[in-house]
Every structure is written in C-alpha cells, then in structure tokens.
PDB file of C-alpha atoms in Angstrom:
ATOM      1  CA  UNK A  24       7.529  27.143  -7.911  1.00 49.00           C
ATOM      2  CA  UNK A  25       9.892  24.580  -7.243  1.00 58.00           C
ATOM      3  CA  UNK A  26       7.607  22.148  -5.224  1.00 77.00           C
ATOM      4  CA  UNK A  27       5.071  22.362  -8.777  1.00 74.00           C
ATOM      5  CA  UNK A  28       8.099  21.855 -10.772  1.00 73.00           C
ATOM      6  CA  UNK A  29       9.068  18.507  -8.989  1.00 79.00           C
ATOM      7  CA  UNK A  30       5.809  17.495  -8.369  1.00 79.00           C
ATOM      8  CA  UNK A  31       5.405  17.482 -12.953  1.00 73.00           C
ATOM      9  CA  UNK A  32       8.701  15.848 -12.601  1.00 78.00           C
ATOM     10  CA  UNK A  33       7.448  12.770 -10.432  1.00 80.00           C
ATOM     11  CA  UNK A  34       4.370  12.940 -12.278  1.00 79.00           C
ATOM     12  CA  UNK A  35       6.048  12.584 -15.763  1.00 75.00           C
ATOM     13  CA  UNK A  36       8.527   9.541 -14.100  1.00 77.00           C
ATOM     14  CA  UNK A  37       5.710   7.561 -13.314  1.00 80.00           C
ATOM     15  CA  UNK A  38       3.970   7.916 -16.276  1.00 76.00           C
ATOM     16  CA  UNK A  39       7.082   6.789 -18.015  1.00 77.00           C
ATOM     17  CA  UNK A  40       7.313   3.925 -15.592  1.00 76.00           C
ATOM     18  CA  UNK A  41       3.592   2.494 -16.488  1.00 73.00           C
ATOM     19  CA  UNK A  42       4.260   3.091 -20.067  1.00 76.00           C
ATOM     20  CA  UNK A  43       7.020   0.661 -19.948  1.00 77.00           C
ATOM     21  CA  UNK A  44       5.298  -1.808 -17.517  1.00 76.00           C
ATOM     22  CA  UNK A  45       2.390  -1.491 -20.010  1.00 77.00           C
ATOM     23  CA  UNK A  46       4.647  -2.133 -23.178  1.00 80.00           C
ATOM     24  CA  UNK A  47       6.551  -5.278 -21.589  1.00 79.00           C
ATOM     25  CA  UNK A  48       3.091  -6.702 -20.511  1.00 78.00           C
ATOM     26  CA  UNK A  49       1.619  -6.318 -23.874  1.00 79.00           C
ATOM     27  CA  UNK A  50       4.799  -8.141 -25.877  1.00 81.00           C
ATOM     28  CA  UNK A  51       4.424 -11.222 -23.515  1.00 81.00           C
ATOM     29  CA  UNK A  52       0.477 -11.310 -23.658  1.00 81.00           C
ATOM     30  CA  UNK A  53       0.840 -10.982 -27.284  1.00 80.00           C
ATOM     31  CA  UNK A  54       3.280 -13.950 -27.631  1.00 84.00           C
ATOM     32  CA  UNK A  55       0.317 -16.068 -26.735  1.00 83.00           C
ATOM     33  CA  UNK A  56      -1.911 -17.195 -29.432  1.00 87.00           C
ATOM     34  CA  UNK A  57      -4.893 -15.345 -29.584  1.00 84.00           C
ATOM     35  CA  UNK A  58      -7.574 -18.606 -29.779  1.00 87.00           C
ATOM     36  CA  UNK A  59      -5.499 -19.342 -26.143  1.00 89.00           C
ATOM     37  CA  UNK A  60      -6.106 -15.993 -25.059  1.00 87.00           C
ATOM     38  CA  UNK A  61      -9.344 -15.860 -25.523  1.00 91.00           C
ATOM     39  CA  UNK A  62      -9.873 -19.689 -23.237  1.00 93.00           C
ATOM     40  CA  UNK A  63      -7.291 -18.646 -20.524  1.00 91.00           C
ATOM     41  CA  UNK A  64      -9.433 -15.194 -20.400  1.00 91.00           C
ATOM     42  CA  UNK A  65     -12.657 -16.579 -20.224  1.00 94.00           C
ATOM     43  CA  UNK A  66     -11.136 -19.571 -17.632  1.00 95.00           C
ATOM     44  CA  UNK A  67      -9.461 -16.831 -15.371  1.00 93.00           C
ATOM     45  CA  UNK A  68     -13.265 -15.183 -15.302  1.00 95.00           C
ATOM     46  CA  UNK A  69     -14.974 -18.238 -14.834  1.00 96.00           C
ATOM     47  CA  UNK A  70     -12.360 -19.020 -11.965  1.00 95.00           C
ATOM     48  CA  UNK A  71     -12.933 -15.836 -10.329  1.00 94.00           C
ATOM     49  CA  UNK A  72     -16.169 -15.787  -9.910  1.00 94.00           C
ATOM     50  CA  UNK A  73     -16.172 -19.342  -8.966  1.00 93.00           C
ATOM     51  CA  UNK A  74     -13.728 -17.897  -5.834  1.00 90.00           C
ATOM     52  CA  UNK A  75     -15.874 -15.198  -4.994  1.00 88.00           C
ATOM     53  CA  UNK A  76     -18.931 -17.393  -4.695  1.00 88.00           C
ATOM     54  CA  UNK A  77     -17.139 -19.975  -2.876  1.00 85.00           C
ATOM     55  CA  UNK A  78     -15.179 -17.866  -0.292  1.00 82.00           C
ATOM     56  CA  UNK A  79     -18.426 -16.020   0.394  1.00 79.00           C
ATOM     57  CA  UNK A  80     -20.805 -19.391   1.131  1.00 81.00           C
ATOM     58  CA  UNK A  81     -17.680 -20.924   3.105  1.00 78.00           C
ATOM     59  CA  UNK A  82     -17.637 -17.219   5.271  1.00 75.00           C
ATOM     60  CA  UNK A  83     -21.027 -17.413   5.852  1.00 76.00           C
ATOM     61  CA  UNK A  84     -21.579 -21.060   6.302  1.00 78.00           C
ATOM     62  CA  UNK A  85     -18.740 -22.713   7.984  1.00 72.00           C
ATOM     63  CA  UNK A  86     -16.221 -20.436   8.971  1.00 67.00           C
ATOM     64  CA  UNK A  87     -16.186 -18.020  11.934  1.00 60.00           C
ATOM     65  CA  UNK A  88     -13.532 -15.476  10.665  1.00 64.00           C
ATOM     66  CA  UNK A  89     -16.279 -14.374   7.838  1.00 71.00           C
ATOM     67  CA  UNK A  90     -14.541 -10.930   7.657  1.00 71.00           C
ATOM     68  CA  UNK A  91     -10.739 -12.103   7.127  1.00 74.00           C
ATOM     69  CA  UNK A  92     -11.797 -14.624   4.864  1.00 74.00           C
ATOM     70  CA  UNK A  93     -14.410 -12.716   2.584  1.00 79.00           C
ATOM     71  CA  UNK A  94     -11.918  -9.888   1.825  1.00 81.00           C
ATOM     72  CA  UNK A  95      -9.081 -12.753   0.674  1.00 82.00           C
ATOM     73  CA  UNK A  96     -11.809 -14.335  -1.159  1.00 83.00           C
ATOM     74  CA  UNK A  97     -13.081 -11.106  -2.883  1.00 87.00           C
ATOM     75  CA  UNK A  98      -9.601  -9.798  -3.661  1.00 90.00           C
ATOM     76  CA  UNK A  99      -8.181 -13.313  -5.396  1.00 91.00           C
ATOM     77  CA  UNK A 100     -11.140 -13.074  -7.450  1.00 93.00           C
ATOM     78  CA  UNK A 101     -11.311  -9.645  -8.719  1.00 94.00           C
ATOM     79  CA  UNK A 102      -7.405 -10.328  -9.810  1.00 92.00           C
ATOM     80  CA  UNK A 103      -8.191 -13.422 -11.285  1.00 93.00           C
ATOM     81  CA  UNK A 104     -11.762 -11.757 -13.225  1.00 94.00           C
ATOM     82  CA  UNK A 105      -9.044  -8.941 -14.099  1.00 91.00           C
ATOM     83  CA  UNK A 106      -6.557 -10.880 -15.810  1.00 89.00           C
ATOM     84  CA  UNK A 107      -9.004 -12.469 -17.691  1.00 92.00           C
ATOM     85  CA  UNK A 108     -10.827  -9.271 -18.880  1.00 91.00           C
ATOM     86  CA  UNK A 109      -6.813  -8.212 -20.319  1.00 86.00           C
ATOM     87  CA  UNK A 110      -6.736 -11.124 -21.954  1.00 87.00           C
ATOM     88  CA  UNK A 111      -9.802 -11.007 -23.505  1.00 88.00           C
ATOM     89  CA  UNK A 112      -8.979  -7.219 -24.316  1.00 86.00           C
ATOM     90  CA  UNK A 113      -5.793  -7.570 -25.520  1.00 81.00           C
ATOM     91  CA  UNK A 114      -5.145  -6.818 -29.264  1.00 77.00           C
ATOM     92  CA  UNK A 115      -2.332  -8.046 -31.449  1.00 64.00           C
TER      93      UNK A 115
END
C-alpha cells in the first residue's frame, strides 16, 4: 500500500510541476503580440522544415556520417516545427 501511495504522490508532484512550467510559458508567449506570434510561428515552421530537408540532402549527398547527422538534423527541426505550432496555438 505504501509503494501505490508514493507512487500517486510522485505522480501528483509532477503534474504540479508541468502545470507551473505550462503557466510561466503561457504568460511570456502571451506577452508577445499576437500578429508576431503568428510570423515567428509560421517562420519557426518554415525553418524547420527547411532543416530537415537540408540535413537530409547534405546526409545523403555529401557527408559520410549520414546517420549522426540525419538524427541532429531531424531533431533541430521537429523543435523548431514545435515551437512554431505553440505559437501558432497559443491563445490570449
């Protein structure tokens, strides 16, 4: 009983924790005007597929690590196409 107990008591910390993370997030995106939102949102999109695209042709074309590279490549742009989908998203 006491392992299910702490286990709801971790459980309901870290929800706490990404409330707060979500709250503080939300009052600086919403300082930004929303007309510059929605251009830094659709930039950070444009932007990440641009890197996907580009790390990918580079792997395959010039490079010779094509493994190393492709996963830096694919993870810088699924942050970047992330950020701009929260931008987009974000209301207030």
């Amino acid at each position: 009983m006491a392992s299910a107990a702490s286990t709801l008591i971790r459980m309901l910390l870290r929800d706490m924790k990404w409330d707060v993370r979500r709250k503080i997030r939300g009052y600086f995106v919403g300082m930004i005007p929303k007309p510059a939102r929605k251009i830094v949102g659709l930039i950070l999109i444009i932007f990440g597929v641009v890197t996907i695209l580009g790390f990918w042709i580079a792997a395959l074309f010039w490079l010779t690590d094509y493994v190393g590279i492709c996963v830096i490549g694919v993870l810088v742009g699924i942050g970047l196409i992330g950020w701009g989908i929260d931008l987009l998203r974000h209301k207030g």
